[in-house]
Structure formats: C-alpha cells, structure tokens
Amino acid sequence: MLVAKRSISLLLLAASLVSVGCSAMKTAYDGKVARPAAEAAARGFADDGGGMMLGAATKALAPSSSAAPPAATRDRKMIYTARYGLLVPQVEDAVERLLGWVDGAGGYLKERKDGTVICKVPAERFFPLLDRVPELGVVLSEALDAKDVTREMQDLGIRLENARKSRTRLLALLEKATVVEDILKIEKELRRLTEEIERMEGDLRLFEHKVAFSTLTVEFRSNAPAVRTRREASRFAWVRQVGVERVLEDF
Amino acid sequence: MIRASARLAFLASFVLTVGCAAPLAPDGFTVVDDGVGHTKAIASDDSMFWVRTFRDDLDGTLTFWHETLVGDFVDHRGYARLEEREIHWGGVPAIEMIFEATARGRTRRYLVTLRIEEGLLANRIHIAEFVADKTVFDDHLDVVREALGGH
C-alpha cells in the first residue's frame, strides 16, 4: 500500500513537471523564439532577439538566383513570413495575378481586405514565389521574418511523449487501485493530463502548419489617378451630380 | 386661366413622369431610400443602384445630353467607355452606357441610362445609375436592366 502511494505521488509529480514544461513552452511560443545570437549570425541573420526582421537578411534568405532558403536552414523548422508593399497600375489585376501564382504553388488565400491580401504558400514554393512578386509593380517596402522553431518543436515533441507515457502509467495504476481516494486522485490527474496532451497536440499541429505554409502579405496601392482631369468639369449642375464618385459619396 | 391649365398639365405630366421613372429595386437589392422620382438601393456586395430625375430648363435633346455626359465622363473624369446602346426605358427611347473607372483604389464598372421626358414647361432628365466592383458587375447586370424595363 505504501509502495502504491509512493508510486502515485511520483507519477503525479512527474505529470506536474510535464505540465510546467508545457506552460513554459507556451510562453516561448506566444512570445518570440529565443535563439543564440551566434547561431543566427552564423546563418547571416540579423536577430533582434525575437523574430528575425530581415533587411540584409532578406538577401540571405531569398536570393533571387537560387530561390530557396540557405542550406543551413533546410533541416531546421522555420516559419517564414514575408510582407510587401506594392504600387501597381490596377489593384484588381495585380491581385488576380498574385492569386493565380499562389494557387499554382498549392497555396491559398487566407484573407483579403481592401488592397491587402494575405496568402499561405507551401514553404518549399515560398521563395520562388517571392522572387516573382516584384513583377507585379513597384516594390515600396519588403520585409521577411524568419523564426527558427526547431528547438521548440523538439521540446514539445518530447514533452508530449512523456505526457503520453505518464498517462499510460496512470491508466495502469488506475486498474490496480482499490482505495476510493486513490482512484479519485488518479482520475483527476488523468483528466488534467489529457487536457495538457490535447493542448500540446494542438500546439504541435499549429507549429507544423506554420512551418509547412509560409505567410505572404501584400499591400497593393494603385498608382492610377482616381480622376484624370483633361478638361474642366461640366457647366451643367446635374451632370456634376452623377457619376461613380457621386454615387459612392452619396450612398 | 391658361397659366392655371398649363400648371395643372405640368403637374399631371410630372406625376406621370416620376411615376414611371422610379422603378422597383433590382432583385437582390434593398431599397435604402425612395420617394418621388428616385429610388436608391444597395446589394450585399456594396453594388449601388440609383434612379434620379433632374429638371431640364434647356430642353436639350437626348443626343445633346448623351454627348455632354460622355464628354464629361471620358474627357474630364477619365472614365473608359466600354459599351453603349440604344434602348427603351419604360417604353421611351433611352441610351445605356457602361464605363470603367478607378475610384477609392478599386476598379468599378458604371452603367448609366439616360432618358429625356418632354414636359409642357420643362423637360425632365431621367438617370439610372448602377455602380459595382468590376468583379461583381456582371452578376447584377441582367437584374438591373430588368428593373429598368430596358430592351
């Protein structure tokens, strides 16, 4: 009986540790991913201690000739996010072209609002697509963010595995338990552990999706004048009251 | 006496005129404002439909106002003229024009139908306007034309 109690206590303690580890993981995930500066520097990134906002690093990550991430990052779990500001003659036409490319790359439109389009693109086709974006118009701004989540995903995987093992042991213990108090304690811990496992599985799936699909945001701005004035406005009042601009204003 | 008769006749023609110049909103549109001589309706995708009447003291012809409108839209505002055709709106000869223009950063298509109604004291200009994003313009075109009874 004493041995059984010790086993339960040890298992509960182990389960708690798994839980604490998971909480720590969440903090790292919700905030920025921390990496040694030397590691980032070795890869040519300008690490700001959080994500990597790339100025010079953009060139390192998206070389126009190779159209692929650097070799050093290939085996790592990276989350790429690119953002462009483009000046285009016709916003609609540019958006249609971009969405055609995204579709062709196996990606999809995540959000579109006014002139801003957010797309998800399979990571392996992300850089070739980025190389084509300047074809759409004049690039006003560009930024690329690269987050290395290799360690976080590995840690999460280990914690998840440990949690599953703990649950298996708790289940085995539950089979043997005869004292009502012990049964209740084990069941309570099982419930908590199951929730933690589900949460970790969800986090892992989210990581995997973010790694598999990079995010491309493009803000389009039209350089076509809304109104081209070649001659003066009509002298007739009613003519000045009709037209696209007036309908949009007066509705 | 003559003046009084003329006023009554004008009033009668005005009532008749505005009566047929305010069609029902096209299918899929919700009326946001209507009254004597005008109907304003909007669709869920922000497409807009607006019918209005203006008094014409110059007694201009359909051709005159058609050329004036096109000149203002194309030469002053920079619209691109896409299509134009002669139709009958409520049984009266009219001209339907379709333009494309950039407004508020988006490409819009604009249908405008012009009809002149002769009156005793002054003519009336009837204008039906339909503005929609280029991508959804064709989705509503048939119902808009149907609402105007154009053929």
Short mmCIF file of C-alpha atoms in Angstrom, two decimals:
data_model
loop_
_atom_site.label_atom_id
_atom_site.label_comp_id
_atom_site.label_asym_id
_atom_site.label_seq_id
_atom_site.Cartn_x
_atom_site.Cartn_y
_atom_site.Cartn_z
CA MET A 1 0.00 0.00 0.00
CA LEU A 2 2.85 2.35 0.95
CA VAL A 3 4.64 1.49 -2.30
CA ALA A 4 1.48 2.16 -4.28
CA LYS A 5 1.06 5.57 -2.62
CA ARG A 6 4.65 6.47 -3.39
CA SER A 7 4.13 5.41 -7.00
CA ILE A 8 1.05 7.62 -7.25
CA SER A 9 2.87 10.55 -5.69
CA LEU A 10 5.82 10.13 -8.02
CA LEU A 11 3.57 9.86 -11.06
CA LEU A 12 1.58 12.93 -10.04
CA LEU A 13 4.83 14.82 -9.53
CA ALA A 14 6.07 13.72 -12.96
CA ALA A 15 2.81 14.72 -14.55
CA SER A 16 3.03 18.15 -12.90
CA LEU A 17 6.53 18.59 -14.27
CA VAL A 18 5.26 17.77 -17.75
CA SER A 19 2.57 20.34 -17.24
CA VAL A 20 5.00 23.02 -16.08
CA GLY A 21 7.21 22.26 -19.05
CA CYS A 22 4.26 22.70 -21.32
CA SER A 23 3.43 26.09 -19.81
CA ALA A 24 6.99 27.21 -20.36
CA MET A 25 6.71 26.07 -23.94
CA LYS A 26 3.59 28.09 -24.47
CA THR A 27 5.33 31.20 -23.23
CA ALA A 28 8.14 30.66 -25.68
CA TYR A 29 5.67 30.12 -28.48
CA ASP A 30 3.41 33.05 -27.67
CA GLY A 31 6.34 35.37 -27.42
CA LYS A 32 9.34 35.41 -29.67
CA VAL A 33 11.52 32.41 -30.24
CA ALA A 34 14.83 32.89 -28.49
CA ARG A 35 17.99 31.69 -30.17
CA PRO A 36 21.66 32.18 -29.51
CA ALA A 37 22.85 35.26 -31.35
CA ALA A 38 25.91 33.42 -32.62
CA GLU A 39 23.72 30.81 -34.28
CA ALA A 40 21.75 33.46 -36.08
CA ALA A 41 24.86 35.38 -37.02
CA ALA A 42 26.37 32.22 -38.44
CA ARG A 43 23.39 31.94 -40.75
CA GLY A 44 23.66 35.57 -41.79
CA PHE A 45 20.56 36.74 -39.96
CA ALA A 46 20.09 39.95 -38.10
CA ASP A 47 18.48 38.57 -34.99
CA ASP A 48 16.69 41.14 -32.89
CA GLY A 49 16.25 38.68 -30.09
CA GLY A 50 12.79 37.79 -31.23
CA GLY A 51 11.90 37.04 -34.80
CA MET A 52 14.38 37.99 -37.44
CA MET A 53 13.44 41.12 -39.30
CA LEU A 54 15.47 40.93 -42.38
CA GLY A 55 16.95 43.82 -44.19
CA ALA A 56 20.23 42.39 -45.26
CA ALA A 57 18.93 39.04 -44.14
CA THR A 58 16.27 39.19 -46.82
CA LYS A 59 19.00 38.75 -49.36
CA ALA A 60 20.45 35.87 -47.40
CA LEU A 61 17.10 34.12 -47.24
CA ALA A 62 15.67 34.93 -50.59
CA PRO A 63 18.43 35.01 -53.12
CA SER A 64 16.85 35.82 -56.44
CA SER A 65 19.02 33.33 -58.25
CA SER A 66 18.65 30.24 -56.08
CA ALA A 67 15.06 30.91 -54.99
CA ALA A 68 15.49 28.67 -51.94
CA PRO A 69 16.35 29.10 -48.29
CA PRO A 70 20.03 28.77 -47.32
CA ALA A 71 21.32 25.22 -46.92
CA ALA A 72 21.87 25.77 -43.20
CA THR A 73 18.14 26.24 -42.66
CA ARG A 74 16.91 23.31 -44.75
CA ASP A 75 16.88 20.83 -41.91
CA ARG A 76 15.54 23.30 -39.45
CA LYS A 77 11.92 24.04 -38.68
CA MET A 78 11.44 27.59 -39.90
CA ILE A 79 8.37 29.81 -40.00
CA TYR A 80 8.66 32.36 -42.79
CA THR A 81 6.54 35.48 -43.05
CA ALA A 82 7.00 38.00 -45.86
CA ARG A 83 5.36 41.36 -46.28
CA TYR A 84 5.39 43.56 -49.37
CA GLY A 85 4.05 46.99 -50.21
CA LEU A 86 3.47 47.34 -53.94
CA LEU A 87 2.49 50.17 -56.25
CA VAL A 88 0.57 48.77 -59.20
CA PRO A 89 -1.38 50.21 -62.14
CA GLN A 90 -4.53 48.22 -61.42
CA VAL A 91 -5.02 46.65 -57.99
CA GLU A 92 -7.56 44.12 -59.21
CA ASP A 93 -5.37 42.83 -61.99
CA ALA A 94 -2.35 42.55 -59.69
CA VAL A 95 -4.35 40.69 -57.05
CA GLU A 96 -5.67 38.27 -59.65
CA ARG A 97 -2.15 37.58 -60.93
CA LEU A 98 -0.83 37.02 -57.42
CA LEU A 99 -3.67 34.69 -56.50
CA GLY A 100 -3.05 32.76 -59.70
CA TRP A 101 0.57 32.23 -58.68
CA VAL A 102 -0.41 31.27 -55.15
CA ASP A 103 -2.95 28.80 -56.44
CA GLY A 104 -0.41 27.35 -58.83
CA ALA A 105 2.02 26.88 -55.96
CA GLY A 106 -0.55 24.92 -53.98
CA GLY A 107 -1.26 27.78 -51.62
CA TYR A 108 -4.46 29.51 -50.68
CA LEU A 109 -5.93 32.90 -49.88
CA LYS A 110 -6.23 33.42 -46.15
CA GLU A 111 -7.63 36.93 -46.03
CA ARG A 112 -8.35 39.82 -48.31
CA LYS A 113 -9.38 43.26 -47.21
CA ASP A 114 -9.38 46.31 -49.46
CA GLY A 115 -6.00 46.26 -51.15
CA THR A 116 -4.32 43.86 -48.75
CA VAL A 117 -4.02 40.17 -49.49
CA ILE A 118 -2.74 37.52 -47.10
CA CYS A 119 -1.82 34.16 -48.57
CA LYS A 120 -0.44 30.89 -47.27
CA VAL A 121 2.09 29.22 -49.53
CA PRO A 122 3.76 25.80 -49.14
CA ALA A 123 7.18 26.54 -47.65
CA GLU A 124 9.08 24.74 -50.40
CA ARG A 125 7.49 27.02 -53.04
CA PHE A 126 7.60 30.20 -50.97
CA PHE A 127 10.92 31.66 -52.13
CA PRO A 128 10.35 31.08 -55.84
CA LEU A 129 7.05 32.91 -55.39
CA LEU A 130 8.69 35.80 -53.54
CA ASP A 131 11.05 36.23 -56.47
CA ARG A 132 8.07 36.89 -58.72
CA VAL A 133 6.29 39.42 -56.51
CA PRO A 134 8.29 42.43 -57.82
CA GLU A 135 6.95 41.62 -61.31
CA LEU A 136 3.57 42.91 -60.14
CA GLY A 137 4.66 46.51 -59.71
CA VAL A 138 6.99 48.86 -57.92
CA VAL A 139 8.13 47.50 -54.56
CA LEU A 140 7.59 50.17 -51.93
CA SER A 141 8.59 48.03 -48.98
CA GLU A 142 9.56 44.47 -48.24
CA ALA A 143 10.32 42.54 -45.08
CA LEU A 144 10.94 38.91 -44.33
CA ASP A 145 10.64 37.39 -40.91
CA ALA A 146 12.18 34.00 -40.18
CA LYS A 147 11.53 32.19 -36.94
CA ASP A 148 13.50 29.10 -36.05
CA VAL A 149 11.22 26.84 -34.04
CA THR A 150 13.26 23.66 -34.31
CA ARG A 151 14.11 23.51 -30.63
CA GLU A 152 10.59 24.44 -29.55
CA MET A 153 9.09 21.72 -31.68
CA GLN A 154 11.58 19.15 -30.44
CA ASP A 155 10.92 20.10 -26.81
CA LEU A 156 7.21 20.00 -27.40
CA GLY A 157 7.50 16.57 -29.00
CA ILE A 158 9.47 15.23 -26.04
CA ARG A 159 7.05 16.68 -23.51
CA LEU A 160 4.16 15.26 -25.43
CA GLU A 161 5.74 11.82 -25.50
CA ASN A 162 6.47 11.99 -21.76
CA ALA A 163 2.94 13.09 -21.03
CA ARG A 164 1.54 10.19 -23.03
CA LYS A 165 3.78 7.75 -21.15
CA SER A 166 2.65 9.23 -17.84
CA ARG A 167 -0.93 8.83 -18.87
CA THR A 168 -0.35 5.20 -19.82
CA ARG A 169 1.25 4.57 -16.42
CA LEU A 170 -1.58 6.33 -14.63
CA LEU A 171 -4.09 4.21 -16.51
CA ALA A 172 -2.24 1.07 -15.46
CA LEU A 173 -2.17 2.29 -11.90
CA LEU A 174 -5.87 3.06 -12.04
CA GLU A 175 -6.52 -0.54 -12.98
CA LYS A 176 -4.79 -1.70 -9.81
CA ALA A 177 -6.05 0.98 -7.42
CA THR A 178 -8.60 -0.17 -4.89
CA VAL A 179 -8.82 2.74 -2.46
CA VAL A 180 -11.50 5.22 -3.50
CA GLU A 181 -9.35 8.20 -2.54
CA ASP A 182 -6.51 6.98 -4.76
CA ILE A 183 -8.88 6.32 -7.65
CA LEU A 184 -10.27 9.84 -7.43
CA LYS A 185 -6.79 11.36 -7.32
CA ILE A 186 -5.62 9.36 -10.32
CA GLU A 187 -8.73 10.18 -12.31
CA LYS A 188 -8.34 13.88 -11.55
CA GLU A 189 -4.74 13.78 -12.67
CA LEU A 190 -5.70 11.81 -15.76
CA ARG A 191 -8.22 14.45 -16.75
CA ARG A 192 -5.68 17.22 -16.31
CA LEU A 193 -3.02 15.29 -18.15
CA THR A 194 -5.36 14.52 -21.04
CA GLU A 195 -6.16 18.21 -21.40
CA GLU A 196 -2.46 19.02 -21.43
CA ILE A 197 -1.81 16.39 -24.07
CA GLU A 198 -4.59 17.73 -26.27
CA ARG A 199 -3.24 21.24 -25.87
CA MET A 200 0.27 20.14 -26.77
CA GLU A 201 -1.01 18.17 -29.76
CA GLY A 202 -2.84 21.29 -30.91
CA ASP A 203 0.28 23.43 -30.49
CA LEU A 204 2.34 20.89 -32.39
CA ARG A 205 -0.17 20.79 -35.25
CA LEU A 206 -0.15 24.59 -35.35
CA PHE A 207 3.64 24.64 -35.48
CA GLU A 208 3.67 22.05 -38.22
CA HIS A 209 1.16 24.02 -40.28
CA LYS A 210 3.06 27.27 -39.79
CA VAL A 211 6.26 25.57 -40.85
CA ALA A 212 4.61 23.87 -43.82
CA PHE A 213 2.84 27.03 -45.02
CA SER A 214 4.65 30.35 -45.09
CA THR A 215 2.70 33.58 -44.94
CA LEU A 216 2.81 36.21 -47.65
CA THR A 217 1.13 39.57 -47.10
CA VAL A 218 0.96 42.05 -49.95
CA GLU A 219 -0.46 45.54 -49.63
CA PHE A 220 -1.38 46.84 -53.04
CA ARG A 221 -1.69 50.51 -53.82
CA SER A 222 -2.84 51.82 -57.16
CA ASN A 223 -0.77 54.43 -58.94
CA ALA A 224 -3.58 55.16 -61.38
CA PRO A 225 -5.16 58.52 -60.66
CA ALA A 226 -8.70 58.19 -59.46
CA VAL A 227 -9.72 61.05 -61.68
CA ARG A 228 -7.86 62.26 -64.73
CA THR A 229 -8.64 65.85 -65.49
CA ARG A 230 -8.23 66.75 -69.11
CA ARG A 231 -10.78 69.50 -69.23
CA GLU A 232 -12.90 71.42 -66.78
CA ALA A 233 -15.94 69.99 -65.10
CA SER A 234 -19.25 70.24 -66.88
CA ARG A 235 -21.07 73.56 -66.68
CA PHE A 236 -24.32 71.69 -66.12
CA ALA A 237 -25.12 71.14 -62.48
CA TRP A 238 -26.96 67.84 -62.90
CA VAL A 239 -24.06 66.34 -64.85
CA ARG A 240 -21.75 67.14 -61.96
CA GLN A 241 -24.15 65.34 -59.63
CA VAL A 242 -23.95 61.98 -61.39
CA GLY A 243 -21.10 59.54 -61.91
CA VAL A 244 -19.21 56.90 -59.97
CA GLU A 245 -17.69 59.26 -57.41
CA ARG A 246 -21.01 60.90 -56.63
CA VAL A 247 -22.83 57.61 -56.26
CA LEU A 248 -20.14 56.33 -53.89
CA GLU A 249 -20.21 59.57 -51.89
CA ASP A 250 -23.94 59.97 -51.66
CA PHE A 251 -24.87 56.45 -50.69
CA MET B 1 -56.72 80.63 -66.89
CA ILE B 2 -54.21 79.47 -69.46
CA ARG B 3 -51.47 79.59 -66.83
CA ALA B 4 -53.55 77.57 -64.43
CA SER B 5 -54.23 74.96 -67.11
CA ALA B 6 -50.57 74.84 -68.01
CA ARG B 7 -49.62 74.34 -64.36
CA LEU B 8 -52.14 71.55 -63.98
CA ALA B 9 -50.92 69.91 -67.16
CA PHE B 10 -47.34 70.24 -65.97
CA LEU B 11 -48.25 68.77 -62.62
CA ALA B 12 -50.01 65.87 -64.31
CA SER B 13 -47.08 65.25 -66.63
CA PHE B 14 -44.67 65.48 -63.70
CA VAL B 15 -46.64 62.94 -61.70
CA LEU B 16 -46.84 60.61 -64.68
CA THR B 17 -43.20 61.11 -65.45
CA VAL B 18 -41.85 60.47 -61.98
CA GLY B 19 -44.26 57.62 -61.63
CA CYS B 20 -42.59 55.70 -64.38
CA ALA B 21 -39.09 56.91 -63.58
CA ALA B 22 -38.92 55.26 -60.20
CA PRO B 23 -38.68 51.54 -60.85
CA LEU B 24 -38.57 48.84 -58.25
CA ALA B 25 -35.13 47.91 -56.99
CA PRO B 26 -33.44 45.10 -58.93
CA ASP B 27 -33.60 41.60 -57.48
CA GLY B 28 -31.04 41.17 -54.73
CA PHE B 29 -31.01 44.89 -53.89
CA THR B 30 -32.52 46.50 -50.84
CA VAL B 31 -34.10 49.91 -51.08
CA VAL B 32 -32.40 52.36 -48.75
CA ASP B 33 -34.25 55.43 -49.90
CA ASP B 34 -37.08 56.12 -52.28
CA GLY B 35 -39.53 58.83 -52.94
CA VAL B 36 -40.94 60.96 -55.71
CA GLY B 37 -38.78 60.41 -58.74
CA HIS B 38 -35.97 58.50 -57.15
CA THR B 39 -35.02 55.06 -55.91
CA LYS B 40 -31.80 54.22 -54.12
CA ALA B 41 -30.92 50.59 -53.45
CA ILE B 42 -27.90 48.60 -52.44
CA ALA B 43 -26.81 44.96 -52.71
CA SER B 44 -24.96 42.96 -50.08
CA ASP B 45 -21.71 43.27 -52.04
CA ASP B 46 -21.99 47.10 -52.00
CA SER B 47 -23.25 47.38 -55.55
CA MET B 48 -25.38 50.50 -55.81
CA PHE B 49 -28.44 51.34 -57.86
CA TRP B 50 -29.82 54.83 -58.08
CA VAL B 51 -32.55 56.34 -60.23
CA ARG B 52 -32.99 60.11 -60.25
CA THR B 53 -34.80 62.84 -62.14
CA PHE B 54 -33.46 66.29 -62.97
CA ARG B 55 -35.32 69.25 -64.38
CA ASP B 56 -34.01 70.42 -67.75
CA ASP B 57 -34.73 74.09 -68.43
CA LEU B 58 -32.64 73.98 -71.59
CA ASP B 59 -34.88 71.44 -73.26
CA GLY B 60 -31.86 69.57 -74.53
CA THR B 61 -32.33 66.56 -76.74
CA LEU B 62 -31.33 63.03 -75.89
CA THR B 63 -28.36 63.34 -78.25
CA PHE B 64 -27.24 66.60 -76.67
CA TRP B 65 -27.27 65.26 -73.12
CA HIS B 66 -25.75 61.97 -74.20
CA GLU B 67 -22.77 63.74 -75.75
CA THR B 68 -22.48 66.06 -72.76
CA LEU B 69 -22.40 63.14 -70.34
CA VAL B 70 -19.89 61.13 -72.34
CA GLY B 71 -17.68 64.19 -72.77
CA ASP B 72 -17.66 64.84 -69.03
CA PHE B 73 -17.09 61.22 -68.04
CA VAL B 74 -14.40 60.46 -70.59
CA ASP B 75 -12.59 63.76 -71.08
CA HIS B 76 -12.95 65.27 -67.64
CA ARG B 77 -13.13 62.30 -65.28
CA GLY B 78 -11.07 59.82 -67.24
CA TYR B 79 -13.62 57.01 -67.43
CA ALA B 80 -13.11 54.36 -70.07
CA ARG B 81 -16.18 53.87 -72.25
CA LEU B 82 -16.87 50.16 -72.67
CA GLU B 83 -20.28 49.84 -74.20
CA GLU B 84 -23.18 51.88 -75.46
CA ARG B 85 -26.57 51.01 -76.89
CA GLU B 86 -29.95 52.49 -77.65
CA ILE B 87 -32.76 51.02 -75.61
CA HIS B 88 -36.27 51.78 -74.45
CA TRP B 89 -36.71 52.60 -70.81
CA GLY B 90 -40.32 52.43 -69.74
CA GLY B 91 -41.28 52.49 -73.41
CA VAL B 92 -39.35 55.72 -74.11
CA PRO B 93 -36.13 55.85 -76.18
CA ALA B 94 -33.06 55.95 -73.98
CA ILE B 95 -29.32 55.38 -74.15
CA GLU B 96 -27.47 52.95 -71.94
CA MET B 97 -23.74 53.42 -71.40
CA ILE B 98 -21.21 51.36 -69.49
CA PHE B 99 -17.94 52.83 -68.25
CA GLU B 100 -15.00 51.65 -66.20
CA ALA B 101 -13.27 53.87 -63.68
CA THR B 102 -10.94 53.65 -60.71
CA ALA B 103 -12.47 55.04 -57.55
CA ARG B 104 -11.29 54.61 -53.97
CA GLY B 105 -8.49 52.33 -55.12
CA ARG B 106 -10.73 49.83 -56.85
CA THR B 107 -11.81 49.27 -60.40
CA ARG B 108 -15.53 49.97 -60.79
CA ARG B 109 -17.96 49.43 -63.58
CA TYR B 110 -20.63 52.04 -64.06
CA LEU B 111 -23.86 51.70 -66.01
CA VAL B 112 -25.81 54.85 -66.68
CA THR B 113 -29.05 55.07 -68.60
CA LEU B 114 -30.30 58.40 -69.89
CA ARG B 115 -33.82 59.25 -70.91
CA ILE B 116 -35.47 62.57 -71.71
CA GLU B 117 -39.11 63.15 -70.91
CA GLU B 118 -40.69 66.10 -72.63
CA GLY B 119 -42.85 68.32 -70.47
CA LEU B 120 -45.04 71.31 -71.09
CA LEU B 121 -42.87 73.78 -69.20
CA ALA B 122 -39.61 71.91 -68.96
CA ASN B 123 -38.13 68.58 -69.94
CA ARG B 124 -37.09 66.03 -67.39
CA ILE B 125 -33.88 64.08 -67.47
CA HIS B 126 -34.10 60.60 -66.03
CA ILE B 127 -30.88 58.97 -64.95
CA ALA B 128 -30.46 55.40 -63.76
CA GLU B 129 -27.04 54.55 -62.33
CA PHE B 130 -25.57 51.24 -61.30
CA VAL B 131 -22.09 51.13 -59.74
CA ALA B 132 -20.37 47.88 -58.81
CA ASP B 133 -16.94 46.48 -58.29
CA LYS B 134 -15.66 45.19 -61.61
CA THR B 135 -15.59 41.64 -60.28
CA VAL B 136 -19.31 41.54 -59.48
CA PHE B 137 -20.73 43.96 -62.04
CA ASP B 138 -21.85 41.26 -64.48
CA ASP B 139 -23.57 39.34 -61.68
CA HIS B 140 -26.14 42.13 -61.34
CA LEU B 141 -26.31 43.45 -64.89
CA ASP B 142 -29.34 41.46 -66.03
CA VAL B 143 -31.47 42.25 -62.98
CA VAL B 144 -30.60 45.94 -63.21
CA ARG B 145 -31.66 46.04 -66.84
CA GLU B 146 -34.78 44.12 -65.97
CA ALA B 147 -35.66 46.62 -63.24
CA LEU B 148 -35.41 49.46 -65.74
CA GLY B 149 -37.54 47.58 -68.21
CA GLY B 150 -34.93 48.31 -70.86
CA HIS B 151 -34.98 46.38 -74.09
#
